[in-house]
Amino acid sequence: MIRYIKQPLFFFCLFAFFLFSWPFISFPLTDGDIVNWSQISVLFMNGENLFSGGNDQGHGPLMAWTGALFLSLIGHSFYALNLFNILIGVLGVYLVYSFCDYFWRGSGISNIAAFLYVTSLAPIYLSRTPMYDWPAAIFYFGFSFFYLIYAKEEKLRYLIYALLFIGVGSLSRFSISLGLAGFYIIGIQIGRAHV
């Protein structure tokens, strides 16, 4: 455990969490999507069946489910409604660092990429904005990363990770996530056939 704490990735993730969370009190929300699922999160938190269909039908239930979870754990606040997106932003740091480390081992590119991710306006804004697109994008990125490794190494565990990522991402943006995943798989397979 101490070995992981001394790694740069741990510090990038910790820094991202604090940056994406600030301020912890009076946390502002800036996106209109929250109107579509925050009331449903409260209903779920108060005992409505998670599979009742009470969600924004244009999107999946992921935001409503996670909103209900964090409202239950830390109470009624805008911060609770956005905590899942904050954690998704931190997951993005982990994926960017890991992706770069996998392909450019020991070159320092992982540190540069994680630094650029954490200090860029888009990840900061999207991690502080509870909407459907951010989880779908990060989970799609995770899918792409693991599927590419699967195509390269042909180890089943990477295919399972890829499918888990795209499965969870599709709970946020179903058709976009699965459609892009399909195109990505076709592209990888065409690329492999021409190598």
mmCIF file with all atom_site columns, N, CA, C and O in Angstrom, residues 42-85:
data_model
loop_
_atom_site.group_PDB
_atom_site.id
_atom_site.type_symbol
_atom_site.label_atom_id
_atom_site.label_alt_id
_atom_site.label_comp_id
_atom_site.label_asym_id
_atom_site.label_entity_id
_atom_site.label_seq_id
_atom_site.pdbx_PDB_ins_code
_atom_site.Cartn_x
_atom_site.Cartn_y
_atom_site.Cartn_z
_atom_site.occupancy
_atom_site.B_iso_or_equiv
_atom_site.pdbx_formal_charge
_atom_site.auth_seq_id
_atom_site.auth_comp_id
_atom_site.auth_asym_id
_atom_site.auth_atom_id
_atom_site.pdbx_PDB_model_num
ATOM 1   N N  . VAL A 1 42 ? -33.652 11.388 -5.657  1.00 0.00 ? 42 VAL A N  1
ATOM 2   C CA . VAL A 1 42 ? -34.296 11.518 -4.344  1.00 0.00 ? 42 VAL A CA 1
ATOM 3   C C  . VAL A 1 42 ? -35.370 10.444 -4.180  1.00 0.00 ? 42 VAL A C  1
ATOM 4   O O  . VAL A 1 42 ? -35.484 9.831  -3.110  1.00 0.00 ? 42 VAL A O  1
ATOM 5   N N  . LEU A 1 43 ? -36.142 10.174 -5.234  1.00 0.00 ? 43 LEU A N  1
ATOM 6   C CA . LEU A 1 43 ? -37.157 9.111  -5.162  1.00 0.00 ? 43 LEU A CA 1
ATOM 7   C C  . LEU A 1 43 ? -36.503 7.749  -4.909  1.00 0.00 ? 43 LEU A C  1
ATOM 8   O O  . LEU A 1 43 ? -36.983 6.966  -4.088  1.00 0.00 ? 43 LEU A O  1
ATOM 9   N N  . PHE A 1 44 ? -35.419 7.463  -5.622  1.00 0.00 ? 44 PHE A N  1
ATOM 10  C CA . PHE A 1 44 ? -34.706 6.200  -5.414  1.00 0.00 ? 44 PHE A CA 1
ATOM 11  C C  . PHE A 1 44 ? -34.172 6.114  -3.992  1.00 0.00 ? 44 PHE A C  1
ATOM 12  O O  . PHE A 1 44 ? -34.238 5.066  -3.351  1.00 0.00 ? 44 PHE A O  1
ATOM 13  N N  . MET A 1 45 ? -33.616 7.227  -3.500  1.00 0.00 ? 45 MET A N  1
ATOM 14  C CA . MET A 1 45 ? -33.064 7.256  -2.151  1.00 0.00 ? 45 MET A CA 1
ATOM 15  C C  . MET A 1 45 ? -34.154 6.976  -1.120  1.00 0.00 ? 45 MET A C  1
ATOM 16  O O  . MET A 1 45 ? -33.909 6.365  -0.085  1.00 0.00 ? 45 MET A O  1
ATOM 17  N N  . ASN A 1 46 ? -35.368 7.398  -1.431  1.00 0.00 ? 46 ASN A N  1
ATOM 18  C CA . ASN A 1 46 ? -36.488 7.217  -0.502  1.00 0.00 ? 46 ASN A CA 1
ATOM 19  C C  . ASN A 1 46 ? -37.233 5.903  -0.715  1.00 0.00 ? 46 ASN A C  1
ATOM 20  O O  . ASN A 1 46 ? -38.329 5.730  -0.194  1.00 0.00 ? 46 ASN A O  1
ATOM 21  N N  . GLY A 1 47 ? -36.646 4.992  -1.484  1.00 0.00 ? 47 GLY A N  1
ATOM 22  C CA . GLY A 1 47 ? -37.199 3.651  -1.552  1.00 0.00 ? 47 GLY A CA 1
ATOM 23  C C  . GLY A 1 47 ? -37.864 3.242  -2.851  1.00 0.00 ? 47 GLY A C  1
ATOM 24  O O  . GLY A 1 47 ? -38.291 2.101  -2.981  1.00 0.00 ? 47 GLY A O  1
ATOM 25  N N  . GLU A 1 48 ? -37.975 4.122  -3.828  1.00 0.00 ? 48 GLU A N  1
ATOM 26  C CA . GLU A 1 48 ? -38.562 3.692  -5.095  1.00 0.00 ? 48 GLU A CA 1
ATOM 27  C C  . GLU A 1 48 ? -37.639 2.676  -5.753  1.00 0.00 ? 48 GLU A C  1
ATOM 28  O O  . GLU A 1 48 ? -36.412 2.777  -5.684  1.00 0.00 ? 48 GLU A O  1
ATOM 29  N N  . ASN A 1 49 ? -38.228 1.700  -6.400  1.00 0.00 ? 49 ASN A N  1
ATOM 30  C CA . ASN A 1 49 ? -37.483 0.632  -7.054  1.00 0.00 ? 49 ASN A CA 1
ATOM 31  C C  . ASN A 1 49 ? -36.545 1.215  -8.116  1.00 0.00 ? 49 ASN A C  1
ATOM 32  O O  . ASN A 1 49 ? -36.976 1.974  -8.975  1.00 0.00 ? 49 ASN A O  1
ATOM 33  N N  . LEU A 1 50 ? -35.273 0.832  -8.069  1.00 0.00 ? 50 LEU A N  1
ATOM 34  C CA . LEU A 1 50 ? -34.284 1.341  -9.024  1.00 0.00 ? 50 LEU A CA 1
ATOM 35  C C  . LEU A 1 50 ? -34.606 0.961  -10.462 1.00 0.00 ? 50 LEU A C  1
ATOM 36  O O  . LEU A 1 50 ? -34.131 1.599  -11.396 1.00 0.00 ? 50 LEU A O  1
ATOM 37  N N  . PHE A 1 51 ? -35.395 -0.075 -10.642 1.00 0.00 ? 51 PHE A N  1
ATOM 38  C CA . PHE A 1 51 ? -35.742 -0.527 -11.992 1.00 0.00 ? 51 PHE A CA 1
ATOM 39  C C  . PHE A 1 51 ? -37.154 -0.124 -12.384 1.00 0.00 ? 51 PHE A C  1
ATOM 40  O O  . PHE A 1 51 ? -37.741 -0.696 -13.294 1.00 0.00 ? 51 PHE A O  1
ATOM 41  N N  . SER A 1 52 ? -37.680 0.897  -11.722 1.00 0.00 ? 52 SER A N  1
ATOM 42  C CA . SER A 1 52 ? -39.060 1.316  -11.961 1.00 0.00 ? 52 SER A CA 1
ATOM 43  C C  . SER A 1 52 ? -39.240 2.056  -13.274 1.00 0.00 ? 52 SER A C  1
ATOM 44  O O  . SER A 1 52 ? -40.357 2.313  -13.697 1.00 0.00 ? 52 SER A O  1
ATOM 45  N N  . GLY A 1 53 ? -38.149 2.407  -13.920 1.00 0.00 ? 53 GLY A N  1
ATOM 46  C CA . GLY A 1 53 ? -38.257 3.181  -15.157 1.00 0.00 ? 53 GLY A CA 1
ATOM 47  C C  . GLY A 1 53 ? -38.305 4.668  -14.882 1.00 0.00 ? 53 GLY A C  1
ATOM 48  O O  . GLY A 1 53 ? -38.452 5.455  -15.811 1.00 0.00 ? 53 GLY A O  1
ATOM 49  N N  . GLY A 1 54 ? -38.191 5.057  -13.621 1.00 0.00 ? 54 GLY A N  1
ATOM 50  C CA . GLY A 1 54 ? -38.225 6.474  -13.293 1.00 0.00 ? 54 GLY A CA 1
ATOM 51  C C  . GLY A 1 54 ? -36.891 7.123  -13.569 1.00 0.00 ? 54 GLY A C  1
ATOM 52  O O  . GLY A 1 54 ? -36.092 7.338  -12.669 1.00 0.00 ? 54 GLY A O  1
ATOM 53  N N  . ASN A 1 55 ? -36.625 7.387  -14.818 1.00 0.00 ? 55 ASN A N  1
ATOM 54  C CA . ASN A 1 55 ? -35.405 8.112  -15.176 1.00 0.00 ? 55 ASN A CA 1
ATOM 55  C C  . ASN A 1 55 ? -35.649 8.875  -16.463 1.00 0.00 ? 55 ASN A C  1
ATOM 56  O O  . ASN A 1 55 ? -36.678 8.710  -17.113 1.00 0.00 ? 55 ASN A O  1
ATOM 57  N N  . ASP A 1 56 ? -34.721 9.704  -16.814 1.00 0.00 ? 56 ASP A N  1
ATOM 58  C CA . ASP A 1 56 ? -34.786 10.441 -18.062 1.00 0.00 ? 56 ASP A CA 1
ATOM 59  C C  . ASP A 1 56 ? -34.680 9.420  -19.188 1.00 0.00 ? 56 ASP A C  1
ATOM 60  O O  . ASP A 1 56 ? -33.638 8.811  -19.378 1.00 0.00 ? 56 ASP A O  1
ATOM 61  N N  . GLN A 1 57 ? -35.750 9.219  -19.924 1.00 0.00 ? 57 GLN A N  1
ATOM 62  C CA . GLN A 1 57 ? -35.789 8.136  -20.904 1.00 0.00 ? 57 GLN A CA 1
ATOM 63  C C  . GLN A 1 57 ? -34.840 8.335  -22.077 1.00 0.00 ? 57 GLN A C  1
ATOM 64  O O  . GLN A 1 57 ? -34.563 7.412  -22.812 1.00 0.00 ? 57 GLN A O  1
ATOM 65  N N  . GLY A 1 58 ? -34.338 9.552  -22.273 1.00 0.00 ? 58 GLY A N  1
ATOM 66  C CA . GLY A 1 58 ? -33.362 9.782  -23.332 1.00 0.00 ? 58 GLY A CA 1
ATOM 67  C C  . GLY A 1 58 ? -31.974 9.330  -22.947 1.00 0.00 ? 58 GLY A C  1
ATOM 68  O O  . GLY A 1 58 ? -31.078 9.291  -23.775 1.00 0.00 ? 58 GLY A O  1
ATOM 69  N N  . HIS A 1 59 ? -31.776 9.015  -21.680 1.00 0.00 ? 59 HIS A N  1
ATOM 70  C CA . HIS A 1 59 ? -30.466 8.606  -21.171 1.00 0.00 ? 59 HIS A CA 1
ATOM 71  C C  . HIS A 1 59 ? -30.656 7.377  -20.292 1.00 0.00 ? 59 HIS A C  1
ATOM 72  O O  . HIS A 1 59 ? -31.772 6.946  -20.042 1.00 0.00 ? 59 HIS A O  1
ATOM 73  N N  . GLY A 1 60 ? -29.567 6.858  -19.826 1.00 0.00 ? 60 GLY A N  1
ATOM 74  C CA . GLY A 1 60 ? -29.645 5.710  -18.934 1.00 0.00 ? 60 GLY A CA 1
ATOM 75  C C  . GLY A 1 60 ? -29.814 6.130  -17.488 1.00 0.00 ? 60 GLY A C  1
ATOM 76  O O  . GLY A 1 60 ? -29.827 7.317  -17.159 1.00 0.00 ? 60 GLY A O  1
ATOM 77  N N  . PRO A 1 61 ? -29.910 5.169  -16.598 1.00 0.00 ? 61 PRO A N  1
ATOM 78  C CA . PRO A 1 61 ? -30.178 5.445  -15.184 1.00 0.00 ? 61 PRO A CA 1
ATOM 79  C C  . PRO A 1 61 ? -28.945 5.730  -14.332 1.00 0.00 ? 61 PRO A C  1
ATOM 80  O O  . PRO A 1 61 ? -29.062 5.965  -13.140 1.00 0.00 ? 61 PRO A O  1
ATOM 81  N N  . LEU A 1 62 ? -27.755 5.730  -14.919 1.00 0.00 ? 62 LEU A N  1
ATOM 82  C CA . LEU A 1 62 ? -26.527 5.808  -14.131 1.00 0.00 ? 62 LEU A CA 1
ATOM 83  C C  . LEU A 1 62 ? -26.476 7.040  -13.228 1.00 0.00 ? 62 LEU A C  1
ATOM 84  O O  . LEU A 1 62 ? -26.144 6.933  -12.050 1.00 0.00 ? 62 LEU A O  1
ATOM 85  N N  . MET A 1 63 ? -26.797 8.200  -13.746 1.00 0.00 ? 63 MET A N  1
ATOM 86  C CA . MET A 1 63 ? -26.719 9.420  -12.944 1.00 0.00 ? 63 MET A CA 1
ATOM 87  C C  . MET A 1 63 ? -27.748 9.400  -11.812 1.00 0.00 ? 63 MET A C  1
ATOM 88  O O  . MET A 1 63 ? -27.448 9.814  -10.694 1.00 0.00 ? 63 MET A O  1
ATOM 89  N N  . ALA A 1 64 ? -28.957 8.922  -12.095 1.00 0.00 ? 64 ALA A N  1
ATOM 90  C CA . ALA A 1 64 ? -29.984 8.839  -11.044 1.00 0.00 ? 64 ALA A CA 1
ATOM 91  C C  . ALA A 1 64 ? -29.576 7.843  -9.961  1.00 0.00 ? 64 ALA A C  1
ATOM 92  O O  . ALA A 1 64 ? -29.745 8.108  -8.771  1.00 0.00 ? 64 ALA A O  1
ATOM 93  N N  . TRP A 1 65 ? -29.039 6.709  -10.366 1.00 0.00 ? 65 TRP A N  1
ATOM 94  C CA . TRP A 1 65 ? -28.621 5.695  -9.395  1.00 0.00 ? 65 TRP A CA 1
ATOM 95  C C  . TRP A 1 65 ? -27.480 6.201  -8.518  1.00 0.00 ? 65 TRP A C  1
ATOM 96  O O  . TRP A 1 65 ? -27.510 6.063  -7.300  1.00 0.00 ? 65 TRP A O  1
ATOM 97  N N  . THR A 1 66 ? -26.448 6.761  -9.147  1.00 0.00 ? 66 THR A N  1
ATOM 98  C CA . THR A 1 66 ? -25.312 7.231  -8.362  1.00 0.00 ? 66 THR A CA 1
ATOM 99  C C  . THR A 1 66 ? -25.686 8.452  -7.530  1.00 0.00 ? 66 THR A C  1
ATOM 100 O O  . THR A 1 66 ? -25.174 8.620  -6.423  1.00 0.00 ? 66 THR A O  1
ATOM 101 N N  . GLY A 1 67 ? -26.580 9.287  -8.058  1.00 0.00 ? 67 GLY A N  1
ATOM 102 C CA . GLY A 1 67 ? -27.064 10.412 -7.263  1.00 0.00 ? 67 GLY A CA 1
ATOM 103 C C  . GLY A 1 67 ? -27.751 9.933  -5.998  1.00 0.00 ? 67 GLY A C  1
ATOM 104 O O  . GLY A 1 67 ? -27.518 10.459 -4.906  1.00 0.00 ? 67 GLY A O  1
ATOM 105 N N  . ALA A 1 68 ? -28.593 8.917  -6.133  1.00 0.00 ? 68 ALA A N  1
ATOM 106 C CA . ALA A 1 68 ? -29.287 8.358  -4.964  1.00 0.00 ? 68 ALA A CA 1
ATOM 107 C C  . ALA A 1 68 ? -28.294 7.757  -3.974  1.00 0.00 ? 68 ALA A C  1
ATOM 108 O O  . ALA A 1 68 ? -28.415 7.941  -2.759  1.00 0.00 ? 68 ALA A O  1
ATOM 109 N N  . LEU A 1 69 ? -27.294 7.067  -4.485  1.00 0.00 ? 69 LEU A N  1
ATOM 110 C CA . LEU A 1 69 ? -26.283 6.461  -3.612  1.00 0.00 ? 69 LEU A CA 1
ATOM 111 C C  . LEU A 1 69 ? -25.569 7.520  -2.782  1.00 0.00 ? 69 LEU A C  1
ATOM 112 O O  . LEU A 1 69 ? -25.486 7.402  -1.555  1.00 0.00 ? 69 LEU A O  1
ATOM 113 N N  . PHE A 1 70 ? -25.074 8.568  -3.436  1.00 0.00 ? 70 PHE A N  1
ATOM 114 C CA . PHE A 1 70 ? -24.294 9.568  -2.712  1.00 0.00 ? 70 PHE A CA 1
ATOM 115 C C  . PHE A 1 70 ? -25.164 10.488 -1.864  1.00 0.00 ? 70 PHE A C  1
ATOM 116 O O  . PHE A 1 70 ? -24.705 10.972 -0.825  1.00 0.00 ? 70 PHE A O  1
ATOM 117 N N  . LEU A 1 71 ? -26.408 10.709 -2.257  1.00 0.00 ? 71 LEU A N  1
ATOM 118 C CA . LEU A 1 71 ? -27.325 11.444 -1.375  1.00 0.00 ? 71 LEU A CA 1
ATOM 119 C C  . LEU A 1 71 ? -27.547 10.651 -0.089  1.00 0.00 ? 71 LEU A C  1
ATOM 120 O O  . LEU A 1 71 ? -27.604 11.217 0.999   1.00 0.00 ? 71 LEU A O  1
ATOM 121 N N  . SER A 1 72 ? -27.661 9.332  -0.226  1.00 0.00 ? 72 SER A N  1
ATOM 122 C CA . SER A 1 72 ? -27.849 8.474  0.952   1.00 0.00 ? 72 SER A CA 1
ATOM 123 C C  . SER A 1 72 ? -26.622 8.458  1.851   1.00 0.00 ? 72 SER A C  1
ATOM 124 O O  . SER A 1 72 ? -26.740 8.414  3.072   1.00 0.00 ? 72 SER A O  1
ATOM 125 N N  . LEU A 1 73 ? -25.440 8.491  1.233   1.00 0.00 ? 73 LEU A N  1
ATOM 126 C CA . LEU A 1 73 ? -24.207 8.385  2.008   1.00 0.00 ? 73 LEU A CA 1
ATOM 127 C C  . LEU A 1 73 ? -23.796 9.690  2.679   1.00 0.00 ? 73 LEU A C  1
ATOM 128 O O  . LEU A 1 73 ? -23.328 9.675  3.824   1.00 0.00 ? 73 LEU A O  1
ATOM 129 N N  . ILE A 1 74 ? -23.938 10.819 1.988   1.00 0.00 ? 74 ILE A N  1
ATOM 130 C CA . ILE A 1 74 ? -23.425 12.067 2.556   1.00 0.00 ? 74 ILE A CA 1
ATOM 131 C C  . ILE A 1 74 ? -24.475 13.161 2.720   1.00 0.00 ? 74 ILE A C  1
ATOM 132 O O  . ILE A 1 74 ? -24.136 14.263 3.140   1.00 0.00 ? 74 ILE A O  1
ATOM 133 N N  . GLY A 1 75 ? -25.721 12.860 2.414   1.00 0.00 ? 75 GLY A N  1
ATOM 134 C CA . GLY A 1 75 ? -26.785 13.831 2.659   1.00 0.00 ? 75 GLY A CA 1
ATOM 135 C C  . GLY A 1 75 ? -27.116 14.688 1.455   1.00 0.00 ? 75 GLY A C  1
ATOM 136 O O  . GLY A 1 75 ? -26.457 14.638 0.420   1.00 0.00 ? 75 GLY A O  1
ATOM 137 N N  . HIS A 1 76 ? -28.160 15.473 1.617   1.00 0.00 ? 76 HIS A N  1
ATOM 138 C CA . HIS A 1 76 ? -28.671 16.306 0.526   1.00 0.00 ? 76 HIS A CA 1
ATOM 139 C C  . HIS A 1 76 ? -27.761 17.509 0.289   1.00 0.00 ? 76 HIS A C  1
ATOM 140 O O  . HIS A 1 76 ? -27.661 18.395 1.133   1.00 0.00 ? 76 HIS A O  1
ATOM 141 N N  . SER A 1 77 ? -27.092 17.505 -0.854  1.00 0.00 ? 77 SER A N  1
ATOM 142 C CA . SER A 1 77 ? -26.259 18.639 -1.244  1.00 0.00 ? 77 SER A CA 1
ATOM 143 C C  . SER A 1 77 ? -25.942 18.520 -2.727  1.00 0.00 ? 77 SER A C  1
ATOM 144 O O  . SER A 1 77 ? -26.015 17.437 -3.305  1.00 0.00 ? 77 SER A O  1
ATOM 145 N N  . PHE A 1 78 ? -25.583 19.640 -3.311  1.00 0.00 ? 78 PHE A N  1
ATOM 146 C CA . PHE A 1 78 ? -25.138 19.606 -4.700  1.00 0.00 ? 78 PHE A CA 1
ATOM 147 C C  . PHE A 1 78 ? -23.859 18.792 -4.826  1.00 0.00 ? 78 PHE A C  1
ATOM 148 O O  . PHE A 1 78 ? -23.624 18.137 -5.827  1.00 0.00 ? 78 PHE A O  1
ATOM 149 N N  . TYR A 1 79 ? -23.023 18.830 -3.790  1.00 0.00 ? 79 TYR A N  1
ATOM 150 C CA . TYR A 1 79 ? -21.781 18.058 -3.821  1.00 0.00 ? 79 TYR A CA 1
ATOM 151 C C  . TYR A 1 79 ? -22.094 16.564 -3.941  1.00 0.00 ? 79 TYR A C  1
ATOM 152 O O  . TYR A 1 79 ? -21.446 15.846 -4.697  1.00 0.00 ? 79 TYR A O  1
ATOM 153 N N  . ALA A 1 80 ? -23.085 16.090 -3.203  1.00 0.00 ? 80 ALA A N  1
ATOM 154 C CA . ALA A 1 80 ? -23.464 14.675 -3.272  1.00 0.00 ? 80 ALA A CA 1
ATOM 155 C C  . ALA A 1 80 ? -23.936 14.315 -4.677  1.00 0.00 ? 80 ALA A C  1
ATOM 156 O O  . ALA A 1 80 ? -23.624 13.240 -5.187  1.00 0.00 ? 80 ALA A O  1
ATOM 157 N N  . LEU A 1 81 ? -24.689 15.227 -5.301  1.00 0.00 ? 81 LEU A N  1
ATOM 158 C CA . LEU A 1 81 ? -25.186 14.951 -6.650  1.00 0.00 ? 81 LEU A CA 1
ATOM 159 C C  . LEU A 1 81 ? -24.054 14.927 -7.673  1.00 0.00 ? 81 LEU A C  1
ATOM 160 O O  . LEU A 1 81 ? -24.182 14.291 -8.719  1.00 0.00 ? 81 LEU A O  1
ATOM 161 N N  . ASN A 1 82 ? -22.965 15.611 -7.388  1.00 0.00 ? 82 ASN A N  1
ATOM 162 C CA . ASN A 1 82 ? -21.866 15.653 -8.342  1.00 0.00 ? 82 ASN A CA 1
ATOM 163 C C  . ASN A 1 82 ? -20.704 14.731 -7.982  1.00 0.00 ? 82 ASN A C  1
ATOM 164 O O  . ASN A 1 82 ? -19.784 14.572 -8.772  1.00 0.00 ? 82 ASN A O  1
ATOM 165 N N  . LEU A 1 83 ? -20.729 14.097 -6.829  1.00 0.00 ? 83 LEU A N  1
ATOM 166 C CA . LEU A 1 83 ? -19.586 13.296 -6.394  1.00 0.00 ? 83 LEU A CA 1
ATOM 167 C C  . LEU A 1 83 ? -19.225 12.202 -7.393  1.00 0.00 ? 83 LEU A C  1
ATOM 168 O O  . LEU A 1 83 ? -18.040 11.926 -7.622  1.00 0.00 ? 83 LEU A O  1
ATOM 169 N N  . PHE A 1 84 ? -20.205 11.592 -8.023  1.00 0.00 ? 84 PHE A N  1
ATOM 170 C CA . PHE A 1 84 ? -19.909 10.557 -9.012  1.00 0.00 ? 84 PHE A CA 1
ATOM 171 C C  . PHE A 1 84 ? -19.086 11.140 -10.164 1.00 0.00 ? 84 PHE A C  1
ATOM 172 O O  . PHE A 1 84 ? -18.108 10.531 -10.605 1.00 0.00 ? 84 PHE A O  1
ATOM 173 N N  . ASN A 1 85 ? -19.450 12.322 -10.657 1.00 0.00 ? 85 ASN A N  1
ATOM 174 C CA . ASN A 1 85 ? -18.689 12.930 -11.742 1.00 0.00 ? 85 ASN A CA 1
ATOM 175 C C  . ASN A 1 85 ? -17.268 13.287 -11.300 1.00 0.00 ? 85 ASN A C  1
ATOM 176 O O  . ASN A 1 85 ? -16.335 13.202 -12.087 1.00 0.00 ? 85 ASN A O  1
#
